[in-house]
PDB file of C-alpha atoms and ligand atoms in Angstrom:
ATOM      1  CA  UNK A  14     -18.113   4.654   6.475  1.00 46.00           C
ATOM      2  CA  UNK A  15     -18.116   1.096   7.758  1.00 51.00           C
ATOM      3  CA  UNK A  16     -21.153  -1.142   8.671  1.00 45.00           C
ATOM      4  CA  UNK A  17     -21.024  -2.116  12.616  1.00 41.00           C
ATOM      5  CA  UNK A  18     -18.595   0.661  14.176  1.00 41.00           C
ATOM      6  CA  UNK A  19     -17.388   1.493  16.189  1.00 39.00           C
ATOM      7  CA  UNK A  20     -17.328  -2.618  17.624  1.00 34.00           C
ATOM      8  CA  UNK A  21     -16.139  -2.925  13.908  1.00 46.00           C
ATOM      9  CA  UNK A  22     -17.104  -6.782  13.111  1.00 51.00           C
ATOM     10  CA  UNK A  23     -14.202  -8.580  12.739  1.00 53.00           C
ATOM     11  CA  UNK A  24     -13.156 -12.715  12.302  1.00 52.00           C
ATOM     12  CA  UNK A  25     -10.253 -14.032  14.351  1.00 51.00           C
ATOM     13  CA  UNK A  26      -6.981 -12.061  13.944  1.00 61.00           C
ATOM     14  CA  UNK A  27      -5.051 -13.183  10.597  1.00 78.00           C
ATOM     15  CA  UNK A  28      -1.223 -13.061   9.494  1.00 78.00           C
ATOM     16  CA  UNK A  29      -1.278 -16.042   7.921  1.00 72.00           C
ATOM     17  CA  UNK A  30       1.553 -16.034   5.201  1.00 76.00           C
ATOM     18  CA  UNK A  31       3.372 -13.150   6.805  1.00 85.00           C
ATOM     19  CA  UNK A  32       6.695 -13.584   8.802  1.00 85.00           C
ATOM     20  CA  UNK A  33       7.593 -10.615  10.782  1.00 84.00           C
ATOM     21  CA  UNK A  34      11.466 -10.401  10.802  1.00 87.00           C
ATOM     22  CA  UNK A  35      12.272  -8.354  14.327  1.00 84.00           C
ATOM     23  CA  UNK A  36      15.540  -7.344  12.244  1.00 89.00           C
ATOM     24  CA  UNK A  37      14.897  -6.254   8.811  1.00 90.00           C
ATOM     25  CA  UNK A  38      11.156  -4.942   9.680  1.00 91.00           C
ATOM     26  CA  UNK A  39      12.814  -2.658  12.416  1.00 91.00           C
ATOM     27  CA  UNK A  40      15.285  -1.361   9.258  1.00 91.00           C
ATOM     28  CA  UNK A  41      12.605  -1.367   7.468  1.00 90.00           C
ATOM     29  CA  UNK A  42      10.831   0.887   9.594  1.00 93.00           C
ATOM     30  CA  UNK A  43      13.628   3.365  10.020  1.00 92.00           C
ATOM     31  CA  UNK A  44      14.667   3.432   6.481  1.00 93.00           C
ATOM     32  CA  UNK A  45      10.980   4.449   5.727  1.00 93.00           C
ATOM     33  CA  UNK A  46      11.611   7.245   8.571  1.00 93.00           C
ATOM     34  CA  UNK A  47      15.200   8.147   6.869  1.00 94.00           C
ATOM     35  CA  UNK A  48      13.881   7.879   3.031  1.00 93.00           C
ATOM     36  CA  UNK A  49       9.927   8.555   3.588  1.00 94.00           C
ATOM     37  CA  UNK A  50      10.158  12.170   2.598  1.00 95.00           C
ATOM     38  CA  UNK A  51      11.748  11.721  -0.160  1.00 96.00           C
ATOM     39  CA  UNK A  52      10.121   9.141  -1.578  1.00 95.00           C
ATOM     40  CA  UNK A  53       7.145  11.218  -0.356  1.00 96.00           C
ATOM     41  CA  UNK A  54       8.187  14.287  -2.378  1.00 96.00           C
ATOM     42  CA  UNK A  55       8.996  12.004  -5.760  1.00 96.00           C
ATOM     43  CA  UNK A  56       5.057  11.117  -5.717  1.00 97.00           C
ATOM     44  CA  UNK A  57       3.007  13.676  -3.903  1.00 97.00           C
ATOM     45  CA  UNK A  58       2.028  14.546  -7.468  1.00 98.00           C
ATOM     46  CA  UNK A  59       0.256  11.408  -7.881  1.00 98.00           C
ATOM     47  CA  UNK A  60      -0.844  10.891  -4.550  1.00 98.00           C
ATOM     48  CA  UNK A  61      -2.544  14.162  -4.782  1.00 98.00           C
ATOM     49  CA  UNK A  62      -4.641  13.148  -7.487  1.00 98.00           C
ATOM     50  CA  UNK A  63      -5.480   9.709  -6.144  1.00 98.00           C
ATOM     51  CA  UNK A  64      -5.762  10.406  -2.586  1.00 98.00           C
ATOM     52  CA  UNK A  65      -7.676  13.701  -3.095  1.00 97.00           C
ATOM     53  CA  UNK A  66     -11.096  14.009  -0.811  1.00 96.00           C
ATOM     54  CA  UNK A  67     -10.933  10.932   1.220  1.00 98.00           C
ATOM     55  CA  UNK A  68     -13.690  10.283   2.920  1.00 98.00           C
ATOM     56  CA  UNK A  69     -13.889  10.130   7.015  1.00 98.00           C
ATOM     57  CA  UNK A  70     -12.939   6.194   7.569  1.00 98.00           C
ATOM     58  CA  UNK A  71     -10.821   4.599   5.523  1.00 98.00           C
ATOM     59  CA  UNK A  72      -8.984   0.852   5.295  1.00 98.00           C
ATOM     60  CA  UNK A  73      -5.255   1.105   4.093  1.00 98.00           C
ATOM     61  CA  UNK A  74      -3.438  -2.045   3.247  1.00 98.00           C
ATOM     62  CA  UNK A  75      -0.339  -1.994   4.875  1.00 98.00           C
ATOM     63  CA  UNK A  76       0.706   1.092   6.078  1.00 98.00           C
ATOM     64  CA  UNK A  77       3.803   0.845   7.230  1.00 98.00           C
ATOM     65  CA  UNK A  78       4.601   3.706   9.119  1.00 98.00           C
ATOM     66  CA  UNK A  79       1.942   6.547   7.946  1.00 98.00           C
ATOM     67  CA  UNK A  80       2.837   8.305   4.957  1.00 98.00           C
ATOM     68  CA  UNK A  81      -0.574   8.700   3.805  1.00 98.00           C
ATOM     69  CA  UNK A  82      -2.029   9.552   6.685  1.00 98.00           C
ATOM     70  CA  UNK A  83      -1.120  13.488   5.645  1.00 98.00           C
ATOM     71  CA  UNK A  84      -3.824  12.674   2.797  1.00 98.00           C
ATOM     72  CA  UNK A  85      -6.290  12.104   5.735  1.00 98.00           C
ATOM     73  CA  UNK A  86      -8.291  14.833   7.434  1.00 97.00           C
ATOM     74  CA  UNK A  87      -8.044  15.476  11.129  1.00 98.00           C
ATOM     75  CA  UNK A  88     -10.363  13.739  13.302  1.00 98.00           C
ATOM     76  CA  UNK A  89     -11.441  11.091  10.489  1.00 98.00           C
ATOM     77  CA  UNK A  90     -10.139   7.646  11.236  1.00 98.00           C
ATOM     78  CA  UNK A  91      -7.956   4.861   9.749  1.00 98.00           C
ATOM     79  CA  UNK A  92      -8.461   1.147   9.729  1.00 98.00           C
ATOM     80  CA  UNK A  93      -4.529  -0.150   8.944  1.00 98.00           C
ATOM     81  CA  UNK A  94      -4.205  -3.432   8.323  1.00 98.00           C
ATOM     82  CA  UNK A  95      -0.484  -4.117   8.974  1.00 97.00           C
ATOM     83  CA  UNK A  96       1.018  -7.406   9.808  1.00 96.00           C
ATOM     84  CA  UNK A  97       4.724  -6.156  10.350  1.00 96.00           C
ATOM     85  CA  UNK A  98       4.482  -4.936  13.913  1.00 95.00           C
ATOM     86  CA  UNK A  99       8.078  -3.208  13.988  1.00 95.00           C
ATOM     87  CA  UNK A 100       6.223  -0.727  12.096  1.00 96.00           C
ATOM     88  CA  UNK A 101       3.615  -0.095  14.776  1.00 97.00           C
ATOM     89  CA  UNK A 102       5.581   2.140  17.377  1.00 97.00           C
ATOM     90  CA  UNK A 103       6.237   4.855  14.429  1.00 97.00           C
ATOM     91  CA  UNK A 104       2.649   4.179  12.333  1.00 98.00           C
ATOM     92  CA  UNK A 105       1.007   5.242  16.166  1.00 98.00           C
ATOM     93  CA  UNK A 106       3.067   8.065  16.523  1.00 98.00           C
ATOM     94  CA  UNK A 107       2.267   9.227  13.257  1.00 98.00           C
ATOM     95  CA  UNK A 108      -1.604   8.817  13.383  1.00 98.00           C
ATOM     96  CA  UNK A 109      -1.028  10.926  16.813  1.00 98.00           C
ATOM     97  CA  UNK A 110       0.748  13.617  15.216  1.00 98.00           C
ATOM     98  CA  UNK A 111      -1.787  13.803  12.349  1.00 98.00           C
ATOM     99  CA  UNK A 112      -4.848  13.593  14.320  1.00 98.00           C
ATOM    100  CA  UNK A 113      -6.187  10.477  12.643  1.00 98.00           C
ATOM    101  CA  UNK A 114      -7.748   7.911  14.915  1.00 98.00           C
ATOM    102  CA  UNK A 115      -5.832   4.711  14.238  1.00 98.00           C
ATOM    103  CA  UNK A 116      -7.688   1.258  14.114  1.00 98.00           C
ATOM    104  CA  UNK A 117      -4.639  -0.856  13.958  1.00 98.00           C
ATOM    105  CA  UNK A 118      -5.164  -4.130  12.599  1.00 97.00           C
ATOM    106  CA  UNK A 119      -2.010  -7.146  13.208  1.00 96.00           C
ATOM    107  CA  UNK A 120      -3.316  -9.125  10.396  1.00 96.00           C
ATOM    108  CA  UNK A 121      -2.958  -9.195   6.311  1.00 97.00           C
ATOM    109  CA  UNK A 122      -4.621  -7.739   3.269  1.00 97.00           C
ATOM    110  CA  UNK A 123      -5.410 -11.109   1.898  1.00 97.00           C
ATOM    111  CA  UNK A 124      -7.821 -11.716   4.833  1.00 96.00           C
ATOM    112  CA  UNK A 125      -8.936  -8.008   6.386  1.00 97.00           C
ATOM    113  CA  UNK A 126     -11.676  -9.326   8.722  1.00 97.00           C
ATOM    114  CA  UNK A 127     -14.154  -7.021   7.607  1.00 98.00           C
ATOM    115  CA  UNK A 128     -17.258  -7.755   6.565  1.00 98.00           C
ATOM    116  CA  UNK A 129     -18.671  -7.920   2.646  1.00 98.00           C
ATOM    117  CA  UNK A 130     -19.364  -4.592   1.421  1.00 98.00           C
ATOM    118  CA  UNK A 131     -18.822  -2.609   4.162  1.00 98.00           C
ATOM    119  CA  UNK A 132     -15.948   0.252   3.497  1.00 98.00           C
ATOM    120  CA  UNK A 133     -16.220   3.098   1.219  1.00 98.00           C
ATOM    121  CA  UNK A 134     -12.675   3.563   0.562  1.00 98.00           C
ATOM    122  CA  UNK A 135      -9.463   0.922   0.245  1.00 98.00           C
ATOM    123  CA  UNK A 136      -5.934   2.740  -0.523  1.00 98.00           C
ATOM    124  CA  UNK A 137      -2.676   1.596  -0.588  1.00 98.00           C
ATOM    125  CA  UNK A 138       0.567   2.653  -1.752  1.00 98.00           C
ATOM    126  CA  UNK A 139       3.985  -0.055  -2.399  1.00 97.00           C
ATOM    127  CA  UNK A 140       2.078  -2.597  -0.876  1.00 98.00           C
ATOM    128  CA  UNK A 141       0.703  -4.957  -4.357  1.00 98.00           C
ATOM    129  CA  UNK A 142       4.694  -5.590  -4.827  1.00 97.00           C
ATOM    130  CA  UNK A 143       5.312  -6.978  -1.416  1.00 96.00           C
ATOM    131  CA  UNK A 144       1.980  -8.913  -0.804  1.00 97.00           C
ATOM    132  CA  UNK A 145       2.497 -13.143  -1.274  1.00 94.00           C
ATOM    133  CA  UNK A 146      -0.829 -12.795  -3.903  1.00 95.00           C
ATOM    134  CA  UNK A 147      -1.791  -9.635  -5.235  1.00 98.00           C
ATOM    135  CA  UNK A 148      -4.358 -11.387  -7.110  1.00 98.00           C
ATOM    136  CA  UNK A 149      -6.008 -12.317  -3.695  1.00 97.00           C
ATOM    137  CA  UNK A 150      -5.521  -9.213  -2.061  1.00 98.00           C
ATOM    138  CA  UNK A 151      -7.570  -7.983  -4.589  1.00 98.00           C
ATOM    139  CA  UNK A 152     -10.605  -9.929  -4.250  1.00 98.00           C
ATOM    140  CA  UNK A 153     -10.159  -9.153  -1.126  1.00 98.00           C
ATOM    141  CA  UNK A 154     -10.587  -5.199  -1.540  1.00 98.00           C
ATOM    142  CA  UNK A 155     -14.071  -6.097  -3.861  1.00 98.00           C
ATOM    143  CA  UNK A 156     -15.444  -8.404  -1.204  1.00 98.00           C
ATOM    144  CA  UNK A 157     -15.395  -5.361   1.484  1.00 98.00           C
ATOM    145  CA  UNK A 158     -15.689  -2.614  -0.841  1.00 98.00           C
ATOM    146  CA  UNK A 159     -19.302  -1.421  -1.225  1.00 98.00           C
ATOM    147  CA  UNK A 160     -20.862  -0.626  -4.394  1.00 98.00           C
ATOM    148  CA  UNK A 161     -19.218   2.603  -5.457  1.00 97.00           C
ATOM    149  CA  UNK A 162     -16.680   2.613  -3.250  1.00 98.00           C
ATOM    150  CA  UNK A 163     -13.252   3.291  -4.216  1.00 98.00           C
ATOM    151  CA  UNK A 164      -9.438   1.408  -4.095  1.00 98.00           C
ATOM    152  CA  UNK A 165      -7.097   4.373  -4.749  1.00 98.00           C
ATOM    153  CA  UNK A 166      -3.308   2.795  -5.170  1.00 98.00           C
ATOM    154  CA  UNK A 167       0.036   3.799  -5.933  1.00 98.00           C
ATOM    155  CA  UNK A 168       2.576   0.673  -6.673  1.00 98.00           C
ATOM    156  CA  UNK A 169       5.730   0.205  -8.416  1.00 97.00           C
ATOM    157  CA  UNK A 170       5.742  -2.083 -11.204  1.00 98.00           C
ATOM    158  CA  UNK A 171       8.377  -4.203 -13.679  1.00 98.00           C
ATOM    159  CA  UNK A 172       9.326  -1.726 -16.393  1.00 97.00           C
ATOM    160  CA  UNK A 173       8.887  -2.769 -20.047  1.00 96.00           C
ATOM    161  CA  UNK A 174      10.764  -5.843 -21.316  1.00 96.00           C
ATOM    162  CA  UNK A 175      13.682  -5.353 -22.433  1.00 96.00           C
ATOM    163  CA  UNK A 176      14.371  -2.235 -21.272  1.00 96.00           C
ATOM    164  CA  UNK A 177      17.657  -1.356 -19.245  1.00 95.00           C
ATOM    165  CA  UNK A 178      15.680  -0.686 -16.440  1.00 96.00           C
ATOM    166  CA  UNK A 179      13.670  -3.970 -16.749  1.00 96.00           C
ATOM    167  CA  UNK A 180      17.170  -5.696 -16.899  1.00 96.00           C
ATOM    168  CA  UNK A 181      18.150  -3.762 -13.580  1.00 96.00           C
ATOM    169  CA  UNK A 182      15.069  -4.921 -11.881  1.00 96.00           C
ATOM    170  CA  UNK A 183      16.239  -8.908 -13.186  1.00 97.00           C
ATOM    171  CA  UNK A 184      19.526  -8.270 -11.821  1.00 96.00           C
ATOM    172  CA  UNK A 185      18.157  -6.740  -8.286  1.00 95.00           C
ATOM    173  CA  UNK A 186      15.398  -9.126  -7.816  1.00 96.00           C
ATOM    174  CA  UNK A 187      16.663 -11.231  -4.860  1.00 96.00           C
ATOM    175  CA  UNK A 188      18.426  -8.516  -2.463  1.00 95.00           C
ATOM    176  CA  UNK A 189      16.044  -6.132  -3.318  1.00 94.00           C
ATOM    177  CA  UNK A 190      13.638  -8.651  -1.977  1.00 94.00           C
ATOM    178  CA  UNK A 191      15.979  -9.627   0.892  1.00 94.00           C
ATOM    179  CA  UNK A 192      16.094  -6.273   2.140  1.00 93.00           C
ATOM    180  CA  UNK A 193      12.228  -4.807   1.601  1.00 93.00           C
ATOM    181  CA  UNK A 194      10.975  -8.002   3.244  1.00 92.00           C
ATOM    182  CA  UNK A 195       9.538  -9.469  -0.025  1.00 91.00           C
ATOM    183  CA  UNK A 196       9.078  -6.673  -2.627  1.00 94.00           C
ATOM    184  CA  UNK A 197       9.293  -7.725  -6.210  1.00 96.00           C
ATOM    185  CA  UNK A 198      10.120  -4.885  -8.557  1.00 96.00           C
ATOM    186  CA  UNK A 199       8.730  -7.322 -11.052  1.00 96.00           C
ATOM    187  CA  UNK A 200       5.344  -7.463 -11.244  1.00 97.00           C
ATOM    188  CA  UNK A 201       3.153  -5.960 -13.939  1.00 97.00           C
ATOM    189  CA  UNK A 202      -0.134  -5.115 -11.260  1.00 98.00           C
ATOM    190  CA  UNK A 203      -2.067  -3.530 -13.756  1.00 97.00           C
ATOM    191  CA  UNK A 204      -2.982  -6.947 -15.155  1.00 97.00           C
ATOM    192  CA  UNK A 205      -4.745  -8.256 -11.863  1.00 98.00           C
ATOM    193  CA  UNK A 206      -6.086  -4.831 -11.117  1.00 98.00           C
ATOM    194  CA  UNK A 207      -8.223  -4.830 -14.440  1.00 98.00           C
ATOM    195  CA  UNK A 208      -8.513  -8.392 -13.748  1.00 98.00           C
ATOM    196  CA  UNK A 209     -10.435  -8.321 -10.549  1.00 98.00           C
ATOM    197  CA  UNK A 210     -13.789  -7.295 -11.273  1.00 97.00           C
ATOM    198  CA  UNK A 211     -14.272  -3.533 -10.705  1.00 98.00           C
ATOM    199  CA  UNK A 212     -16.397  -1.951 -12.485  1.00 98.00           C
ATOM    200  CA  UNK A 213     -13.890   1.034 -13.984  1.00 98.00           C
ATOM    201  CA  UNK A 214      -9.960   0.902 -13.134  1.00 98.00           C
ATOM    202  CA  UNK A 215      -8.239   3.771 -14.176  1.00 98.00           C
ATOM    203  CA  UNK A 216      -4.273   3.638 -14.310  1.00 98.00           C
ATOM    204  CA  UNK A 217      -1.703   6.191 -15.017  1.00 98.00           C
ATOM    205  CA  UNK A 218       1.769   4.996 -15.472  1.00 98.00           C
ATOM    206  CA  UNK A 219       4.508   6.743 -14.906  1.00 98.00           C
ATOM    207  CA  UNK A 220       8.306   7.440 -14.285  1.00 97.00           C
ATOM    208  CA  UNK A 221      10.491   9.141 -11.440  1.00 97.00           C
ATOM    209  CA  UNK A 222      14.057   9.319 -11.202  1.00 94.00           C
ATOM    210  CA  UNK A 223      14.974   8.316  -8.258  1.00 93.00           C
ATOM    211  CA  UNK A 224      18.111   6.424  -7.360  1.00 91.00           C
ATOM    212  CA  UNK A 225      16.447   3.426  -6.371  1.00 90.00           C
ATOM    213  CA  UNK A 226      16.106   2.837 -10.470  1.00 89.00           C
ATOM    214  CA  UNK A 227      14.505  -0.174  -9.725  1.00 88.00           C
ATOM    215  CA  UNK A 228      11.748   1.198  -8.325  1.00 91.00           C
ATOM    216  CA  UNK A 229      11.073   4.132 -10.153  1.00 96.00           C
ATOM    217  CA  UNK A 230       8.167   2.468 -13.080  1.00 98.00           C
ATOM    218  CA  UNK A 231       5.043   2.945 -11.316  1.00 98.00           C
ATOM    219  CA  UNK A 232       1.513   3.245 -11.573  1.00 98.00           C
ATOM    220  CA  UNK A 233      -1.124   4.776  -9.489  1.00 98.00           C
ATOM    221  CA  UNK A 234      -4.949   4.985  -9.790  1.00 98.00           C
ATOM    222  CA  UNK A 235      -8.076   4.463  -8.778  1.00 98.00           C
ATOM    223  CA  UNK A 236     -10.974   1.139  -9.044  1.00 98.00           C
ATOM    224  CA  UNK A 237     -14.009   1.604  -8.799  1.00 98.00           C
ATOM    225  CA  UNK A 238     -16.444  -1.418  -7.080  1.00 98.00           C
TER     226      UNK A 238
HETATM  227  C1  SAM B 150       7.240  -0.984   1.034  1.00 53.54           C
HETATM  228  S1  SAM B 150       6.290  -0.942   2.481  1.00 53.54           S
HETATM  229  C2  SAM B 150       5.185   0.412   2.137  1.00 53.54           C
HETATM  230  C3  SAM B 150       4.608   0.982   3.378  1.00 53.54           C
HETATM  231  C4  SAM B 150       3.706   2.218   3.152  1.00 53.54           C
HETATM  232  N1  SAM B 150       2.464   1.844   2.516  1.00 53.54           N
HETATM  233  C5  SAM B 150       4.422   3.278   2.375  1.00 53.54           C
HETATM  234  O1  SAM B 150       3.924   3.714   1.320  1.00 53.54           O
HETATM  235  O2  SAM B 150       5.505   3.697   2.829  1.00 53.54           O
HETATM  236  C6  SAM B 150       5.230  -2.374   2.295  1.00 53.54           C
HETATM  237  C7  SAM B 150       4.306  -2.550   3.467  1.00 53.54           C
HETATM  238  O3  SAM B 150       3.409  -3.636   3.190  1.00 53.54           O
HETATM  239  C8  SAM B 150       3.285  -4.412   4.376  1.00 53.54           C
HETATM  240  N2  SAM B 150       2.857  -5.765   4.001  1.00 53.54           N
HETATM  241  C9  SAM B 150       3.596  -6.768   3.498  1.00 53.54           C
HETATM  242  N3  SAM B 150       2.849  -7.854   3.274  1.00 53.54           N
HETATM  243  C10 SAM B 150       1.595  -7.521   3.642  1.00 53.54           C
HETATM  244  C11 SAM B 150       0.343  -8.205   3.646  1.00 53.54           C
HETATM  245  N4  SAM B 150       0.243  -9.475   3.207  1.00 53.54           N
HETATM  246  N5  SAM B 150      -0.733  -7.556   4.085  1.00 53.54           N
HETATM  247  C12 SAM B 150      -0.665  -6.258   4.517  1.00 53.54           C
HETATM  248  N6  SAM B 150       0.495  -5.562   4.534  1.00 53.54           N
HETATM  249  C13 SAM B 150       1.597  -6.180   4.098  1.00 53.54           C
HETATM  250  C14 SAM B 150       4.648  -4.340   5.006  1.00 53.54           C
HETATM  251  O4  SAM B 150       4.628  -4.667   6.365  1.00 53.54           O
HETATM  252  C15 SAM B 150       5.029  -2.891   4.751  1.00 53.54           C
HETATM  253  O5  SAM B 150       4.580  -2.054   5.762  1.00 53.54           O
END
């Protein structure tokens, strides 16, 4: 639940530090319509766990074009906060299909607009790597989360050092980021997640094996404010 809805309280609109790209955010969106499922299907496991028993409103940081909204139940609504606007047309479609009412939000997660402690629930899934500060995105997420409320995630992380697939990731590090509008397969976001000042974060790593190697170490979990 959120303090002040439905006129949800809100400072000006924000995308500071975000450059929509009309050509590689419309790929974007249709490579997450091509590839979604399947990169659906390699973590519905995890998902699952994290995303289990959401309650009825909840803020995503950047949502791209829905995926998670199949963790939502009918008739319970989401606040997206997604800067990248060629992702709107699909993320509205989606939210229509799965019954969710969508409160779609052009700004980004380092500045949400919403007020201090006023959302239950924060998730987010491949978001931390593409973010300019995950570090500020976070404080972010503990300045609107209320006591007890939760920020359920699912990321992709650097693998360990030295590792072949931490070498990939070195290799891969500028087209990958070319292409996925700023995603860095080399960040280690545990660190700022138990750095940000909830109360209990709990992180399980783990590995798929996908072709997209480089994105394959990842973590998901849940903080608690
Ligand atoms: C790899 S996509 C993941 C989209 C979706 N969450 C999913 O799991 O398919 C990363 C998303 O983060 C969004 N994004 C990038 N920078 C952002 C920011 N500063 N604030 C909010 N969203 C951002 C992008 O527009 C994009 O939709």
């Amino acid at each position: 639940m959120i303090d002040d809805e439905p006129a949800l309280a809100m400072t000006p609109a924000s995308t500071t530090g975000f450059a929509v790209h009309k050509g590689r955010g419309a790929f974007n969106a249709a490579f997450f319509g091509v590839m979604g499922p399947y990169i659906e299907w390699n973590v519905r496991a995890h998902k699952r766990r994290v995303f289990a028993d959401l309650p009825p409103t909840v803020v995503e940081l950047g949502s791209g074009i829905g995926p998670n909204l199949r963790w939502m139940t009918p008739g319970s609504t989401l606040v997206a906060v997604e800067p990248n606007v060629p992702m709107h047309r699909r993320l509205r479609a989606a939210a229509a299909r799965h019954g969710v009412n969508l409160d779609l939000r052009e700004r980004v997660a380092e500045h949400t607009g919403l007020p201090n402690r006023s959302v239950d629930c924060v998730i987010s899934s491949l978001v931390l790597c593409t973010v300019a500060d995950p570090a500020a995105v976070l404080a972010e997420v503990r300045r609107i989360l209320r006591p007890g409320g939760t920020y359920r995630f699912v990321e992709h992380i650097a693998a360990p050092a030295g590792t072949p697939t931490r070498i990939l990731q070195r290799a891969l590090r500028r087209p990958w980021a070319w292409t996925f509008e700023g995603c860095s397969c080399e960040r280690d976001l545990a660190v700022p997640l138990r750095a940000a000042g909830f109360c209990r974060v709990d992180i399980q790593p783990y590995r798929l094996h996908s072709p997209f190697v480089s994105f394959n170490t990842q973590i998901a979990g849940v903080a608690h404010a």
